[in-house]
Amino acid sequence: GMGEKSILEIANALKNGDDITKIKGIAYITKELDTISDYEEIASYEEVKENKLSYAKATLTQFQNQDPIGSKTLIQKHNDRYLVVNPPQMPLGEKELDHVYSLSYTYTYHPMYEDKGIPALNEVKFSITHNRGCFGECNFCALTFHQGRKVTSRSVDSVVKEAEKMTSFKDFKGYIHDIG
């Protein structure tokens, strides 16, 4: 999922010496399951790797547990360890989204890519994210898995401010590719 809330909770927990394994929206590896309750175990990695039906059932279970209110913790065995996937965080509200998109992003790739660039960035550099989430649940799309089913939007003022900021970029060509 989108990690803003989880990252802050992890940072605070680590600062205070608290356990991070109960934080929503994270996954971790463990050898013991004694501290985990109300979970659903999906077929092991070894099984889903070899069996298409097991893979499909595991994917369905993951899909059915994308709701931040009613989802269970998911467990998948892999050799002598377990992957634990906690239920997702609640989606950000309008003010939280506005704050996230008001941060000082560079709108470019990391300097390590300077020699080659990232051609795909050209398609999205002058795009604005207006909302997160999708209720469509399309078979070909994973948006529900990482943004959730609930659609939340930014304020008009926030979107306009970002558009105005883009017009000051030296490579701005006078149009915004997409607002979506």
Tab-separated table of C-alpha atoms in Angstrom:
chain	number	residue	atom	x	y	z
A	1	GLY	CA	0.000	0.000	0.000
A	2	MET	CA	0.871	3.635	0.034
A	3	GLY	CA	3.300	4.014	2.908
A	4	GLU	CA	3.010	7.499	4.390
A	5	LYS	CA	1.197	6.500	7.592
A	6	SER	CA	3.167	3.280	8.052
A	7	ILE	CA	6.525	5.017	7.604
A	8	LEU	CA	5.692	7.566	10.298
A	9	GLU	CA	4.438	4.870	12.663
A	10	ILE	CA	7.568	2.757	12.073
A	11	ALA	CA	9.861	5.744	12.684
A	12	ASN	CA	8.059	6.622	15.925
A	13	ALA	CA	8.025	3.005	17.112
A	14	LEU	CA	11.738	2.586	16.432
A	15	LYS	CA	12.495	5.890	18.159
A	16	ASN	CA	10.556	4.734	21.228
A	17	GLY	CA	11.843	1.157	21.157
A	18	ASP	CA	8.352	-0.229	20.424
A	19	ASP	CA	7.390	-3.321	18.442
A	20	ILE	CA	6.631	-2.521	14.788
A	21	THR	CA	4.969	-5.817	13.887
A	22	LYS	CA	1.426	-4.628	14.696
A	23	ILE	CA	1.593	-1.594	12.381
A	24	LYS	CA	-0.993	-1.730	9.620
A	25	GLY	CA	0.219	-1.681	6.047
A	26	ILE	CA	3.519	-3.486	6.603
A	27	ALA	CA	4.868	-6.938	5.840
A	28	TYR	CA	7.650	-8.717	7.681
A	29	ILE	CA	9.342	-12.114	8.014
A	30	THR	CA	9.209	-14.187	11.193
A	31	LYS	CA	9.866	-17.748	12.345
A	32	GLU	CA	7.191	-17.721	15.065
A	33	LEU	CA	3.443	-17.055	14.878
A	34	ASP	CA	2.652	-17.066	18.636
A	35	THR	CA	2.085	-13.283	18.857
A	36	ILE	CA	-0.227	-13.135	15.825
A	37	SER	CA	-3.969	-13.616	16.132
A	38	ASP	CA	-6.902	-13.468	13.723
A	39	TYR	CA	-4.925	-14.386	10.643
A	40	GLU	CA	-5.554	-16.353	7.509
A	41	GLU	CA	-2.862	-18.577	6.082
A	42	ILE	CA	-2.514	-18.848	2.328
A	43	ALA	CA	-0.726	-21.642	0.489
A	44	SER	CA	3.033	-21.687	0.977
A	45	TYR	CA	5.408	-20.068	-1.464
A	46	GLU	CA	6.602	-23.497	-2.504
A	47	GLU	CA	3.027	-24.606	-3.246
A	48	VAL	CA	1.946	-21.501	-5.184
A	49	LYS	CA	5.162	-21.668	-7.194
A	50	GLU	CA	4.226	-25.159	-8.424
A	51	ASN	CA	0.407	-25.115	-8.486
A	52	LYS	CA	-1.617	-22.605	-10.534
A	53	LEU	CA	-4.830	-23.275	-8.610
A	54	SER	CA	-3.104	-22.647	-5.276
A	55	TYR	CA	-1.627	-19.457	-6.726
A	56	ALA	CA	-5.082	-18.303	-7.880
A	57	LYS	CA	-6.632	-19.056	-4.478
A	58	ALA	CA	-3.831	-17.213	-2.649
A	59	THR	CA	-4.272	-14.215	-4.942
A	60	LEU	CA	-8.031	-14.219	-4.319
A	61	THR	CA	-7.461	-14.276	-0.557
A	62	GLN	CA	-5.055	-11.339	-0.873
A	63	PHE	CA	-7.597	-9.497	-3.005
A	64	GLN	CA	-10.345	-10.099	-0.443
A	65	ASN	CA	-8.166	-8.660	2.328
A	66	GLN	CA	-7.538	-5.174	0.957
A	67	ASP	CA	-10.116	-3.476	3.180
A	68	PRO	CA	-8.549	-1.513	6.041
A	69	ILE	CA	-11.525	-2.217	8.320
A	70	GLY	CA	-12.334	-5.912	7.959
A	71	SER	CA	-9.187	-7.515	6.578
A	72	LYS	CA	-7.234	-10.186	8.376
A	73	THR	CA	-3.496	-10.515	8.675
A	74	LEU	CA	-2.246	-12.869	5.967
A	75	ILE	CA	0.456	-15.471	6.550
A	76	GLN	CA	2.439	-17.367	3.921
A	77	LYS	CA	5.007	-20.016	4.810
A	78	HIS	CA	8.287	-19.985	2.933
A	79	ASN	CA	10.718	-22.733	3.917
A	80	ASP	CA	11.130	-22.401	7.715
A	81	ARG	CA	9.812	-18.805	7.923
A	82	TYR	CA	6.575	-16.931	7.448
A	83	LEU	CA	5.754	-13.804	5.510
A	84	VAL	CA	3.265	-11.794	7.571
A	85	VAL	CA	1.196	-9.151	5.780
A	86	ASN	CA	-0.769	-6.888	8.103
A	87	PRO	CA	-4.086	-5.355	7.005
A	88	PRO	CA	-3.812	-2.081	5.084
A	89	GLN	CA	-3.832	1.379	6.652
A	90	MET	CA	-6.856	3.633	6.366
A	91	PRO	CA	-6.563	5.787	3.238
A	92	LEU	CA	-5.391	9.363	3.561
A	93	GLY	CA	-8.079	12.026	3.723
A	94	GLU	CA	-8.151	15.213	1.647
A	95	LYS	CA	-6.001	17.283	4.007
A	96	GLU	CA	-3.455	14.480	4.341
A	97	LEU	CA	-3.264	14.048	0.554
A	98	ASP	CA	-2.897	17.814	0.122
A	99	HIS	CA	0.004	17.759	2.574
A	100	VAL	CA	1.747	14.829	0.847
A	101	TYR	CA	1.541	16.527	-2.548
A	102	SER	CA	2.719	19.869	-1.158
A	103	LEU	CA	6.106	18.409	-0.219
A	104	SER	CA	9.142	19.539	-2.190
A	105	TYR	CA	9.457	16.751	-4.745
A	106	THR	CA	12.099	17.191	-7.439
A	107	TYR	CA	9.906	15.885	-10.292
A	108	THR	CA	12.926	14.124	-11.747
A	109	TYR	CA	14.905	10.937	-11.410
A	110	HIS	CA	17.715	10.242	-8.976
A	111	PRO	CA	21.095	11.680	-10.075
A	112	MET	CA	22.468	8.142	-10.492
A	113	TYR	CA	20.373	7.922	-13.698
A	114	GLU	CA	21.791	11.134	-15.149
A	115	ASP	CA	23.748	9.335	-17.902
A	116	LYS	CA	20.836	7.282	-19.230
A	117	GLY	CA	17.779	9.111	-17.938
A	118	ILE	CA	14.426	7.390	-17.583
A	119	PRO	CA	12.417	7.785	-20.809
A	120	ALA	CA	9.135	6.765	-19.117
A	121	LEU	CA	9.372	9.828	-16.884
A	122	ASN	CA	8.564	12.026	-19.890
A	123	GLU	CA	5.027	10.610	-19.968
A	124	VAL	CA	4.254	11.369	-16.348
A	125	LYS	CA	6.477	14.307	-15.423
A	126	PHE	CA	3.743	16.841	-16.139
A	127	SER	CA	0.885	14.777	-14.739
A	128	ILE	CA	-0.961	15.532	-11.528
A	129	THR	CA	-2.338	12.949	-9.150
A	130	HIS	CA	-5.777	14.164	-8.087
A	131	ASN	CA	-6.982	11.093	-6.234
A	132	ARG	CA	-6.029	7.705	-4.884
A	133	GLY	CA	-7.845	4.421	-4.832
A	134	CYS	CA	-10.147	2.608	-7.212
A	135	PHE	CA	-13.374	0.738	-6.686
A	136	GLY	CA	-13.226	-0.854	-10.158
A	137	GLU	CA	-11.430	-4.067	-9.181
A	138	CYS	CA	-10.421	-4.707	-12.816
A	139	ASN	CA	-8.681	-8.029	-13.468
A	140	PHE	CA	-5.800	-6.415	-15.333
A	141	CYS	CA	-4.995	-3.748	-12.751
A	142	ALA	CA	-3.268	-3.807	-9.355
A	143	LEU	CA	-4.336	-0.311	-8.251
A	144	THR	CA	-6.702	-1.694	-5.610
A	145	PHE	CA	-3.794	-3.639	-4.091
A	146	HIS	CA	-1.609	-0.623	-3.431
A	147	GLN	CA	-4.053	2.278	-3.170
A	148	GLY	CA	-7.163	0.566	-1.811
A	149	ARG	CA	-10.804	0.466	-2.904
A	150	LYS	CA	-11.841	3.738	-1.324
A	151	VAL	CA	-11.306	6.756	-3.580
A	152	THR	CA	-10.043	9.880	-1.826
A	153	SER	CA	-9.271	13.181	-3.536
A	154	ARG	CA	-7.118	16.243	-3.111
A	155	SER	CA	-8.633	19.693	-2.840
A	156	VAL	CA	-8.965	21.889	-5.930
A	157	ASP	CA	-6.617	24.428	-4.326
A	158	SER	CA	-3.904	21.783	-3.872
A	159	VAL	CA	-4.160	20.650	-7.508
A	160	VAL	CA	-4.056	24.243	-8.790
A	161	LYS	CA	-0.951	25.001	-6.686
A	162	GLU	CA	0.837	21.983	-8.127
A	163	ALA	CA	-0.147	22.982	-11.674
A	164	GLU	CA	1.164	26.508	-11.080
A	165	LYS	CA	4.427	25.068	-9.740
A	166	MET	CA	4.861	22.945	-12.879
A	167	THR	CA	4.629	26.002	-15.127
A	168	SER	CA	7.882	27.287	-13.621
A	169	PHE	CA	9.906	24.225	-14.712
A	170	LYS	CA	12.357	25.019	-17.524
A	171	ASP	CA	11.173	22.060	-19.632
A	172	PHE	CA	7.435	22.770	-19.214
A	173	LYS	CA	5.884	22.881	-22.696
A	174	GLY	CA	2.631	24.595	-21.795
A	175	TYR	CA	0.339	21.669	-21.084
A	176	ILE	CA	-0.297	19.122	-18.350
A	177	HIS	CA	-0.387	15.538	-19.635
A	178	ASP	CA	-2.952	14.187	-17.237
A	179	ILE	CA	-4.894	14.921	-14.081
A	180	GLY	CA	-6.081	11.695	-12.608
